[in-house]
Amino acid sequence: MKSDKEDLQLTTISCGKEQGMDNPAFVKEDKLTDDLSESDKEESEKESKSCISKACIPITATETFCKTHSKIIKYIALGILAAGYLAYFIAAVYLDFQRAIALVVLTCLGVFIIVCELVNKYKGDSIRRFFKPAQRCFKSNIRWLKWVFIVIVVGLLVAWLAIDTRKRPEQLISFAGVCLFIIAIFLFSAHRTAVSWRTVFWGLGLQFAIGLFVIRTEPGLIAFEWLGKQVQIFLDYTKAGSSFVFGDLYENIFAFQALPIVVFFSSVMSVLYYLGVMQWVITKISWVMQVTMGTSSTETLSVAGNIFVGQTEAPLLIRPYLKDMTDSEIHAVMTGGFATIAGSVMGAFISFGIDASSLISASVMAAPCALAISKLSYPETEKSKFTSKSQIKVDGGGEQNVLEAVSGGASSSIGLVANIAANLIAFLAILAFINATLGWMGGMVGYPNVTFEVRSETICTYALCGFANFSSLGIVIGGLSSICPPKKSVISSLVLRALFTGTCVSLINACVAGILFVPPLDCVDVFQNAVFNTTTPNIETCCYDLFQSTIYNGTVSFEGSWSGVKNATIYFANCCGLFQESICM
């Protein structure tokens, strides 16, 4: 076979030579044939492309139509979504209004925010022009109006202290504590003559107003208790992931219960950052502080951010502007981080059993106080480049999508989880050693039960709601220096002062809580140590509290905190002897 093929090839070659295939005429004919085949290919390709383009005409037309009428389509989609939500809202309220109260409140809040944004967008300029004459009048009379305002505020404060501390004079100790810290910080101030007292007193006033609303008013107490419960419920969803990863160990080992909450919370905050929710909330809060306190927009944004995120995440909001900030502004940024607990650390604290509502309110109260006290400790002596909100744009994370935000948030929490675990081991071991030492020393003089026990849980929650500890120095220096290397020397020189200032802010927060906090009435103690008559203090309050917890179904029983009280029936009979309520019949 091989020889036959070779013979055939040789014959073909010889025939070609005999017929003159090497001549130019034959070569030209071959080229012409190739050109024709190529043109056929091009025509076929053109035909196929035209077929594809004809098939894609409807798609292209649809895309063009959507781009041309994008606004109308967006409004139609929003209208459909709004109609669907309205139907859902009406159904929820109609079926069970009590169950839907939280939905009603959140919906009203959302509608209010949307209306405010729309009014500001379309009518903001005209409203500002309308109030310009009043603004000019206010500015021309600012001097005497300022003093009138100061006199009124001081008078109200003195009157409130005189009335409120009449029954609990120990509250004056907390007020004295606030005054003592302010005087001490002023004495150690870097530039005492440059202190802006407007910033200091407005910051303390905002802190006091927030505390008064949260601790003393019923709506504030209910709102923050509800918020704390929702945060606790939300964090409990960590159990799904923890139980899957750790199995039966999750129920028995503390680290597997508490520390995964840090990972979950960090991921959630990262997603909120990616969506822009946190930036919006922080911007609104910072605007209030900036208008009242007169601080720069960058430092106010960072300190407001510390309400929700940690001391290394909040400066990311102002990352492009750190290099141009003054030393006083850098000091305020660091003080805000030291004075608050937020983000993943707050989630960890809640998992340890600390009251969520107290932590949230303490973090909110600490923000204006941190800005005020930082300006008392290190006043502004330079000209800030960021005096208006329009000069800055809030920066966020660099994630490309939601999944990356979830993953990045979880990964960034790994170091924090390890740090918390290590510190828990060290501090609990040292605390046990201190308690044993105090017990041994107390036993020598007849007091073996002396310990380092915390007496007032609520006040201490406010005092400890900060990140001002020596282990945080490395976190702040490393974090801020990596964000803004040109300011590394400034950061290193001011970080100790910021640490001291942040500690004082937490203690002032606790003092304000001590002024406002009223310990819950122990009615069992009142009944045990008081004579049952209407003139005895707190008897009426405790009796009506007992009446509200009484159930009568043929026999008298009690619910709530009274269900386990030993002599509740005797107390009930004594109260019925004083107050003829229907339940007594």
Coordinates of C-alpha atoms in Angstrom, one line a residue:
M1 CA 0.0 0.0 0.0
K2 CA 2.8 2.4 0.9
S3 CA 4.6 1.8 -2.4
D4 CA 1.3 2.4 -4.4
K5 CA 0.8 5.8 -2.6
E6 CA 4.3 6.9 -3.3
D7 CA 3.9 5.9 -7.0
L8 CA 0.7 7.9 -7.1
Q9 CA 2.3 11.0 -5.6
L10 CA 5.3 10.8 -8.0
T11 CA 2.9 10.4 -11.0
T12 CA 0.9 13.5 -9.9
I13 CA 4.0 15.6 -9.5
S14 CA 5.4 14.5 -12.9
C15 CA 2.0 15.2 -14.5
G16 CA 2.0 18.6 -13.0
K17 CA 5.4 19.4 -14.3
E18 CA 4.5 18.1 -17.8
Q19 CA 1.3 20.2 -17.9
G20 CA 3.3 23.3 -16.8
M21 CA 1.9 23.8 -13.2
D22 CA 5.0 25.8 -12.4
N23 CA 3.9 28.4 -15.0
P24 CA 2.6 31.8 -13.7
A25 CA -0.8 31.3 -15.3
F26 CA -1.5 28.3 -13.1
V27 CA -0.3 30.1 -10.0
K28 CA -2.6 33.1 -10.8
E29 CA -5.5 30.8 -11.3
D30 CA -5.0 29.2 -7.9
K31 CA -4.8 32.6 -6.2
L32 CA -8.1 33.6 -7.9
T33 CA -9.7 30.4 -6.6
D34 CA -8.5 31.2 -3.1
D35 CA -9.8 34.8 -3.3
L36 CA -13.2 33.6 -4.4
S37 CA -13.4 31.1 -1.5
E38 CA -12.5 33.8 1.0
S39 CA -15.1 36.2 -0.4
D40 CA -17.7 33.4 0.0
K41 CA -16.6 33.0 3.6
E42 CA -17.0 36.7 4.2
E43 CA -20.4 36.7 2.6
S44 CA -21.6 33.8 4.7
E45 CA -20.3 35.5 7.9
K46 CA -22.1 38.7 6.9
E47 CA -25.3 36.7 6.3
S48 CA -25.0 34.9 9.7
K49 CA -24.3 38.2 11.5
S50 CA -27.3 39.8 9.8
C51 CA -29.4 36.9 11.0
I52 CA -28.2 37.3 14.5
S53 CA -28.7 41.0 14.4
K54 CA -32.3 40.5 13.1
A55 CA -33.0 38.0 15.9
C56 CA -31.6 40.5 18.5
I57 CA -33.7 43.5 17.3
P58 CA -36.5 42.9 19.8
I59 CA -34.0 42.6 22.7
T60 CA -32.1 45.7 21.6
A61 CA -35.4 47.6 21.2
T62 CA -36.4 46.5 24.7
E63 CA -33.1 47.7 26.2
T64 CA -33.4 51.0 24.4
F65 CA -37.0 51.5 25.6
C66 CA -36.0 50.6 29.2
K67 CA -33.1 53.1 29.1
T68 CA -35.3 55.9 27.6
H69 CA -38.1 55.4 30.1
S70 CA -36.0 54.3 33.1
K71 CA -37.5 56.9 35.4
I72 CA -41.1 55.9 34.6
I73 CA -40.3 52.2 35.0
K74 CA -38.6 53.0 38.4
Y75 CA -41.6 54.9 39.6
I76 CA -44.0 52.1 38.5
A77 CA -41.9 49.5 40.3
L78 CA -41.8 51.6 43.4
G79 CA -45.5 52.2 43.2
I80 CA -46.2 48.5 43.0
L81 CA -43.9 47.8 45.9
A82 CA -45.5 50.6 48.0
A83 CA -49.0 49.3 47.2
G84 CA -47.9 45.8 48.2
Y85 CA -46.4 47.0 51.5
L86 CA -49.5 49.1 52.2
A87 CA -51.7 46.0 51.7
Y88 CA -49.4 44.0 54.0
F89 CA -49.4 46.9 56.6
I90 CA -53.2 47.2 56.6
A91 CA -53.7 43.4 56.9
A92 CA -51.2 43.2 59.8
V93 CA -52.9 46.1 61.7
Y94 CA -56.4 44.7 61.1
L95 CA -55.6 41.2 62.2
D96 CA -53.8 42.1 65.5
F97 CA -53.0 45.8 66.3
Q98 CA -51.1 45.0 69.5
R99 CA -48.8 42.6 67.6
A100 CA -48.3 45.1 64.9
I101 CA -47.3 48.1 67.1
A102 CA -43.6 47.7 66.3
L103 CA -44.5 47.6 62.6
V104 CA -46.6 50.8 63.0
V105 CA -43.8 52.6 64.8
L106 CA -41.1 51.6 62.2
T107 CA -43.4 52.4 59.3
C108 CA -44.2 55.9 60.7
L109 CA -40.5 56.5 61.2
G110 CA -39.7 55.4 57.7
V111 CA -42.5 57.6 56.2
F112 CA -41.2 60.6 58.3
I113 CA -37.6 60.1 57.0
I114 CA -38.8 59.8 53.4
V115 CA -41.0 62.9 53.7
C116 CA -38.2 64.9 55.3
E117 CA -35.7 63.9 52.5
L118 CA -38.2 64.8 49.8
V119 CA -39.0 68.1 51.4
N120 CA -35.3 68.9 51.7
K121 CA -34.7 67.9 48.1
Y122 CA -37.4 69.8 46.4
K123 CA -38.3 72.6 48.9
G124 CA -35.2 72.9 51.0
D125 CA -33.8 76.0 49.3
S126 CA -37.1 77.9 49.4
I127 CA -37.5 77.0 53.1
R128 CA -34.0 78.2 53.9
R129 CA -34.7 81.5 52.0
F130 CA -37.9 82.0 54.0
F131 CA -36.1 81.7 57.3
K132 CA -33.1 83.9 56.3
P133 CA -34.5 87.1 57.8
A134 CA -35.1 85.3 61.1
Q135 CA -31.5 83.9 60.9
R136 CA -30.0 87.4 60.3
C137 CA -32.0 88.7 63.3
F138 CA -30.8 85.9 65.5
K139 CA -27.2 86.5 64.5
S140 CA -27.4 90.2 65.1
N141 CA -28.7 89.6 68.7
I142 CA -26.7 86.5 69.4
R143 CA -24.7 88.0 72.3
W144 CA -27.6 88.8 74.7
L145 CA -29.7 85.8 73.5
K146 CA -26.8 83.6 74.4
W147 CA -26.6 84.9 78.0
V148 CA -30.4 84.7 78.4
F149 CA -30.2 81.1 77.3
I150 CA -27.3 80.3 79.7
V151 CA -29.2 81.9 82.6
I152 CA -32.4 79.9 81.8
V153 CA -30.5 76.6 81.5
V154 CA -28.5 77.1 84.7
G155 CA -31.6 78.1 86.6
L156 CA -33.5 75.1 85.4
L157 CA -30.6 72.8 86.3
V158 CA -30.3 74.2 89.8
A159 CA -34.1 73.9 90.3
W160 CA -34.1 70.4 89.0
L161 CA -31.2 69.3 91.2
A162 CA -32.9 70.9 94.3
I163 CA -36.2 69.1 93.7
D164 CA -34.9 65.8 92.4
T165 CA -32.2 65.2 95.0
R166 CA -34.4 66.2 97.9
K167 CA -35.3 62.5 98.6
R168 CA -32.1 61.1 97.3
P169 CA -29.2 63.4 98.3
E170 CA -26.7 60.8 97.3
Q171 CA -27.3 61.8 93.7
L172 CA -25.3 65.0 94.4
I173 CA -22.2 62.9 94.8
S174 CA -22.5 62.0 91.1
F175 CA -23.0 65.7 90.2
A176 CA -19.9 66.6 92.2
G177 CA -18.1 63.8 90.2
V178 CA -19.0 65.5 86.9
C179 CA -17.7 68.9 88.2
L180 CA -14.5 67.3 89.5
F181 CA -13.7 65.6 86.2
I182 CA -14.3 68.8 84.2
I183 CA -12.0 70.8 86.5
A184 CA -9.3 68.1 86.5
I185 CA -9.3 67.8 82.7
F186 CA -9.2 71.6 82.4
L187 CA -6.2 71.8 84.7
F188 CA -4.4 69.2 82.5
S189 CA -5.6 70.7 79.2
A190 CA -2.9 71.2 76.5
H191 CA -4.1 74.8 75.8
R192 CA -6.3 76.1 78.6
T193 CA -6.8 79.6 77.1
A194 CA -8.1 78.1 73.8
V195 CA -10.9 76.1 75.3
S196 CA -14.3 76.6 73.5
W197 CA -16.8 76.4 76.3
R198 CA -19.7 76.3 73.9
T199 CA -18.5 72.9 72.6
V200 CA -18.0 71.6 76.2
F201 CA -21.4 72.7 77.6
W202 CA -23.4 71.8 74.5
G203 CA -21.8 68.3 74.5
L204 CA -22.6 67.8 78.2
G205 CA -26.1 69.2 77.7
L206 CA -26.8 66.7 74.8
Q207 CA -25.5 63.9 76.9
F208 CA -27.7 64.9 79.8
A209 CA -30.7 65.3 77.6
I210 CA -30.2 61.9 76.0
G211 CA -29.8 60.3 79.5
L212 CA -32.9 62.1 80.8
F213 CA -34.9 60.8 77.9
V214 CA -33.6 57.2 78.2
I215 CA -33.5 56.8 82.0
R216 CA -36.3 59.0 83.3
T217 CA -39.0 59.2 80.7
E218 CA -41.4 56.3 80.1
P219 CA -41.3 56.5 76.2
G220 CA -37.5 56.6 76.3
L221 CA -37.2 53.7 78.7
I222 CA -39.7 51.6 76.7
A223 CA -38.0 52.5 73.4
F224 CA -34.5 51.5 74.5
E225 CA -35.8 48.4 76.4
W226 CA -37.6 47.4 73.2
L227 CA -34.5 48.1 71.1
G228 CA -32.3 46.1 73.5
K229 CA -34.7 43.1 73.3
Q230 CA -34.7 43.3 69.5
V231 CA -30.9 43.4 69.4
Q232 CA -30.8 40.4 71.8
I233 CA -33.3 38.5 69.6
F234 CA -31.3 39.4 66.5
L235 CA -28.1 38.2 68.0
D236 CA -29.7 34.9 69.1
Y237 CA -29.8 33.9 65.4
T238 CA -26.1 33.2 65.8
K239 CA -27.2 29.9 67.4
A240 CA -28.1 28.5 64.0
G241 CA -24.5 28.8 62.7
S242 CA -22.8 28.0 66.0
S243 CA -24.8 24.8 66.7
F244 CA -24.1 23.6 63.1
V245 CA -20.3 24.2 63.4
F246 CA -19.7 23.1 67.0
G247 CA -22.5 20.6 67.5
D248 CA -23.1 19.6 71.1
L249 CA -20.1 21.6 72.3
Y250 CA -22.1 24.8 71.7
E251 CA -24.4 24.1 74.6
N252 CA -21.7 23.4 77.2
I253 CA -18.7 25.7 76.4
F254 CA -19.0 29.5 76.9
A255 CA -16.6 30.5 74.1
F256 CA -18.7 28.6 71.5
Q257 CA -21.8 30.5 72.7
A258 CA -20.5 34.1 73.1
L259 CA -17.6 34.6 70.6
P260 CA -19.6 33.6 67.4
I261 CA -21.8 36.5 68.1
V262 CA -18.9 38.8 67.4
V263 CA -18.5 37.1 64.0
F264 CA -22.2 37.5 63.2
F265 CA -22.4 41.1 64.3
S266 CA -19.3 42.0 62.4
S267 CA -20.8 40.6 59.2
V268 CA -24.1 42.4 59.7
M269 CA -22.3 45.8 60.2
S270 CA -20.2 45.2 57.1
V271 CA -23.4 44.6 55.1
L272 CA -25.0 47.7 56.5
Y273 CA -21.9 49.6 55.5
Y274 CA -22.0 48.2 52.0
L275 CA -25.7 49.2 51.6
G276 CA -25.0 52.7 52.9
V277 CA -27.4 52.5 55.8
M278 CA -24.8 53.2 58.5
Q279 CA -23.3 56.2 56.6
W280 CA -26.8 57.8 56.3
V281 CA -27.6 57.3 60.0
I282 CA -24.2 58.5 61.1
T283 CA -24.4 61.6 58.9
K284 CA -27.7 62.7 60.4
I285 CA -26.5 62.3 64.0
S286 CA -23.2 64.1 63.3
W287 CA -25.2 67.0 61.8
V288 CA -27.0 67.6 65.1
M289 CA -23.7 67.6 67.1
Q290 CA -21.9 69.8 64.5
V291 CA -24.7 72.4 64.5
T292 CA -24.9 72.7 68.3
M293 CA -21.3 72.1 69.3
G294 CA -19.6 73.9 66.5
T295 CA -17.1 71.1 65.8
S296 CA -15.7 70.3 62.4
S297 CA -17.5 67.9 60.1
T298 CA -14.7 65.3 59.9
E299 CA -14.2 64.8 63.7
T300 CA -18.0 64.9 64.3
L301 CA -18.6 62.2 61.7
S302 CA -16.0 59.9 63.2
V303 CA -17.2 60.3 66.8
A304 CA -20.9 59.8 65.7
G305 CA -19.7 56.6 63.9
N306 CA -18.4 55.3 67.1
I307 CA -21.9 54.9 68.4
F308 CA -22.4 52.0 65.9
V309 CA -18.9 50.8 64.8
G310 CA -15.6 50.2 66.5
Q311 CA -12.6 52.5 67.1
T312 CA -10.8 51.3 64.0
E313 CA -13.8 51.2 61.7
A314 CA -15.2 54.6 62.4
P315 CA -12.1 56.5 61.0
L316 CA -12.7 54.8 57.7
L317 CA -15.7 57.1 57.2
I318 CA -13.2 60.0 56.9
R319 CA -10.2 58.2 55.5
P320 CA -9.5 60.6 52.6
Y321 CA -9.4 63.6 55.0
L322 CA -7.3 62.3 57.8
K323 CA -4.0 63.6 56.3
D324 CA -5.4 67.2 56.3
M325 CA -6.9 67.1 59.8
T326 CA -5.5 69.1 62.7
D327 CA -3.9 67.6 65.8
S328 CA -7.0 68.5 67.9
E329 CA -9.3 66.7 65.4
I330 CA -7.1 63.6 65.4
H331 CA -7.2 63.6 69.2
A332 CA -11.1 63.9 69.1
V333 CA -11.2 60.9 66.7
M334 CA -9.1 58.7 69.0
T335 CA -11.0 59.9 72.1
G336 CA -14.3 58.9 70.5
G337 CA -13.0 55.4 69.9
F338 CA -11.7 55.0 73.5
A339 CA -14.9 56.4 75.0
T340 CA -17.5 54.1 73.3
I341 CA -18.2 50.4 72.8
A342 CA -19.9 49.5 69.5
G343 CA -20.0 47.1 66.7
S344 CA -18.7 43.6 67.4
V345 CA -17.5 44.4 70.9
M346 CA -21.0 45.5 71.9
G347 CA -22.3 42.2 70.6
A348 CA -19.8 40.4 72.7
F349 CA -20.7 42.3 75.8
I350 CA -24.4 41.6 75.3
S351 CA -23.6 37.9 74.9
F352 CA -21.9 38.0 78.3
G353 CA -25.3 39.0 79.9
I354 CA -24.9 42.8 80.1
D355 CA -28.2 44.7 79.7
A356 CA -28.4 45.6 76.0
S357 CA -30.5 48.7 76.5
S358 CA -28.0 50.1 79.0
L359 CA -25.1 49.5 76.6
I360 CA -26.9 51.1 73.7
S361 CA -28.0 54.2 75.7
A362 CA -24.5 54.5 77.2
S363 CA -22.9 54.4 73.8
V364 CA -25.3 57.1 72.5
M365 CA -24.7 59.3 75.5
A366 CA -20.9 59.0 75.3
A367 CA -20.6 60.4 71.7
P368 CA -21.4 64.1 72.4
C369 CA -19.6 63.9 75.8
A370 CA -16.5 62.4 74.0
L371 CA -16.4 65.3 71.5
A372 CA -16.9 67.9 74.3
I373 CA -14.3 66.5 76.7
S374 CA -11.7 65.9 73.9
K375 CA -12.0 69.7 73.0
L376 CA -11.5 70.5 76.7
S377 CA -8.4 68.2 77.0
Y378 CA -6.8 69.3 73.6
P379 CA -8.5 72.5 72.3
E380 CA -8.3 73.5 68.7
T381 CA -5.5 76.0 68.0
E382 CA -5.3 75.6 64.2
K383 CA -7.6 76.5 61.4
S384 CA -9.6 73.4 60.3
K385 CA -10.1 72.8 56.6
F386 CA -13.5 71.0 57.2
T387 CA -15.9 73.6 58.6
S388 CA -18.9 72.6 56.6
K389 CA -20.7 69.4 55.8
S390 CA -20.5 70.0 52.0
Q391 CA -16.7 69.7 52.0
I392 CA -16.7 66.0 52.8
K393 CA -18.2 62.9 51.3
V394 CA -18.7 59.9 53.6
D395 CA -16.4 57.0 52.7
G396 CA -17.4 53.4 53.0
G397 CA -15.9 49.9 52.5
G398 CA -14.5 48.6 49.2
E399 CA -16.7 45.6 48.8
Q400 CA -18.1 44.9 45.4
N401 CA -21.3 43.0 46.5
V402 CA -23.2 41.8 49.5
L403 CA -21.6 38.4 49.6
E404 CA -18.1 40.0 49.8
A405 CA -19.4 42.3 52.6
V406 CA -20.6 39.3 54.6
S407 CA -17.4 37.4 54.1
G408 CA -15.1 40.4 54.7
G409 CA -17.0 41.2 57.9
A410 CA -16.6 37.7 59.2
S411 CA -12.9 37.5 58.3
S412 CA -12.1 40.8 60.0
S413 CA -13.6 39.6 63.3
I414 CA -11.2 36.7 63.7
G415 CA -8.5 38.8 65.4
L416 CA -11.0 40.4 67.7
V417 CA -12.4 37.1 68.7
A418 CA -9.0 35.8 69.7
N419 CA -8.2 39.0 71.5
I420 CA -11.5 38.8 73.6
A421 CA -10.8 35.2 74.5
A422 CA -7.2 35.9 75.6
N423 CA -8.3 38.9 77.7
L424 CA -11.1 37.0 79.3
I425 CA -8.7 34.3 80.5
A426 CA -6.2 36.8 81.8
F427 CA -8.6 39.2 83.5
L428 CA -10.8 36.5 85.1
A429 CA -7.8 34.8 86.5
I430 CA -6.4 38.0 87.9
L431 CA -9.8 38.9 89.4
A432 CA -10.0 35.5 91.1
F433 CA -6.5 36.1 92.5
I434 CA -7.4 39.6 93.8
N435 CA -10.6 38.3 95.4
A436 CA -8.6 35.5 97.1
T437 CA -6.0 38.0 98.4
L438 CA -8.7 40.4 99.7
G439 CA -10.5 37.5 101.4
W440 CA -7.3 36.3 103.1
M441 CA -6.4 39.8 104.2
G442 CA -10.0 40.5 105.4
G443 CA -10.0 37.2 107.3
M444 CA -7.1 38.4 109.4
V445 CA -9.4 41.1 110.9
G446 CA -12.7 39.2 110.9
Y447 CA -14.0 40.0 107.4
P448 CA -13.3 37.0 105.2
N449 CA -16.0 37.9 102.6
V450 CA -14.3 41.0 101.3
T451 CA -14.2 40.9 97.5
F452 CA -13.8 43.2 94.5
E453 CA -17.5 42.9 93.9
V454 CA -19.4 45.5 91.8
R455 CA -22.3 47.0 93.7
S456 CA -24.3 49.0 91.2
E457 CA -24.6 47.1 87.9
T458 CA -26.4 49.8 85.9
I459 CA -24.0 52.7 86.8
C460 CA -21.0 50.4 86.2
T461 CA -22.3 49.5 82.8
Y462 CA -22.1 53.2 81.9
A463 CA -18.7 53.5 83.5
L464 CA -17.3 50.5 81.7
C465 CA -18.9 51.3 78.3
G466 CA -15.6 52.3 76.8
F467 CA -12.6 50.8 75.1
A468 CA -10.0 52.9 77.1
N469 CA -7.4 50.2 78.1
F470 CA -3.7 49.8 77.4
S471 CA -4.3 46.9 75.1
S472 CA -6.2 49.3 72.8
L473 CA -3.2 51.6 72.4
G474 CA -1.7 49.2 69.9
I475 CA -5.0 48.8 68.1
V476 CA -5.4 52.5 67.7
I477 CA -1.8 53.3 66.7
G478 CA -1.7 50.4 64.3
G479 CA -5.1 51.0 62.8
L480 CA -4.9 54.8 62.3
S481 CA -1.3 54.7 61.2
S482 CA -2.1 52.2 58.5
I483 CA -5.0 54.4 57.3
C484 CA -3.0 57.6 57.4
P485 CA 0.8 57.0 57.5
P486 CA 1.7 60.8 57.4
K487 CA 0.0 61.3 60.7
K488 CA 1.8 58.4 62.6
S489 CA 3.9 60.7 64.7
V490 CA 0.9 62.8 65.7
I491 CA -1.1 59.7 66.5
S492 CA 1.7 58.3 68.7
S493 CA 2.2 61.5 70.6
L494 CA -1.5 62.1 71.4
V495 CA -2.7 58.5 72.0
L496 CA -1.9 58.5 75.7
R497 CA -3.8 61.8 76.3
A498 CA -6.7 60.4 74.2
L499 CA -6.7 57.2 76.4
F500 CA -6.9 59.3 79.6
T501 CA -9.6 61.5 78.1
G502 CA -11.6 58.5 77.0
T503 CA -11.5 57.1 80.4
C504 CA -12.8 60.3 81.9
V505 CA -15.6 60.4 79.4
S506 CA -16.7 56.9 80.5
L507 CA -16.6 58.0 84.2
I508 CA -18.5 61.2 83.4
N509 CA -21.1 59.0 81.6
A510 CA -21.4 57.0 84.8
C511 CA -21.8 60.1 86.9
V512 CA -24.6 61.4 84.7
A513 CA -26.3 57.9 85.0
G514 CA -25.8 58.2 88.7
I515 CA -27.6 61.6 88.7
L516 CA -30.5 60.3 86.7
F517 CA -30.8 56.6 87.7
V518 CA -33.5 55.9 90.3
P519 CA -33.0 52.4 91.9
P520 CA -36.1 50.2 91.5
L521 CA -38.3 50.1 94.6
D522 CA -37.9 46.9 96.6
C523 CA -41.5 46.4 97.7
V524 CA -40.7 43.2 99.7
D525 CA -38.2 45.2 101.8
V526 CA -40.8 48.0 102.3
F527 CA -43.5 45.5 103.5
Q528 CA -41.0 43.8 105.8
N529 CA -39.7 46.9 107.5
A530 CA -42.7 49.3 107.5
V531 CA -45.9 49.8 109.4
F532 CA -49.0 49.3 107.2
N533 CA -50.7 52.7 107.1
T534 CA -51.2 55.3 104.4
T535 CA -48.6 57.7 105.7
T536 CA -45.7 55.2 105.3
P537 CA -43.6 56.2 102.3
N538 CA -44.0 53.9 99.2
I539 CA -46.7 51.7 100.8
E540 CA -49.3 52.9 98.3
T541 CA -47.0 52.3 95.3
C542 CA -46.1 48.8 96.5
C543 CA -49.7 47.9 97.3
Y544 CA -51.0 48.8 93.9
D545 CA -48.1 46.9 92.3
L546 CA -49.2 43.9 94.3
F547 CA -52.8 44.4 93.2
Q548 CA -51.8 44.4 89.5
S549 CA -50.0 41.0 90.0
T550 CA -52.9 39.4 91.8
I551 CA -55.1 36.8 90.2
Y552 CA -58.4 35.6 91.7
N553 CA -59.9 32.3 90.4
G554 CA -61.6 31.1 93.6
T555 CA -58.3 31.5 95.4
V556 CA -55.8 34.3 95.5
S557 CA -52.6 33.7 93.5
F558 CA -49.8 36.0 92.2
E559 CA -47.8 36.3 89.0
G560 CA -44.6 38.0 88.0
S561 CA -42.1 38.9 90.7
W562 CA -44.6 38.4 93.4
S563 CA -45.2 34.7 92.6
G564 CA -42.2 33.6 94.6
V565 CA -42.6 35.9 97.6
K566 CA -43.1 33.9 100.8
N567 CA -45.7 36.2 102.6
A568 CA -47.4 37.7 99.6
T569 CA -50.9 36.7 100.8
I570 CA -50.3 38.4 104.2
Y571 CA -49.1 41.6 102.4
F572 CA -52.1 41.4 100.1
A573 CA -54.5 41.3 103.1
N574 CA -52.8 44.2 104.8
C575 CA -52.9 46.3 101.6
C576 CA -56.6 45.5 101.2
G577 CA -57.1 46.8 104.7
L578 CA -55.7 50.2 103.5
F579 CA -57.1 50.4 100.0
Q580 CA -60.5 49.1 99.0
E581 CA -59.8 47.8 95.5
S582 CA -62.1 45.6 93.5
I583 CA -59.7 42.7 93.6
C584 CA -60.0 42.8 97.4
M585 CA -63.7 42.1 97.3

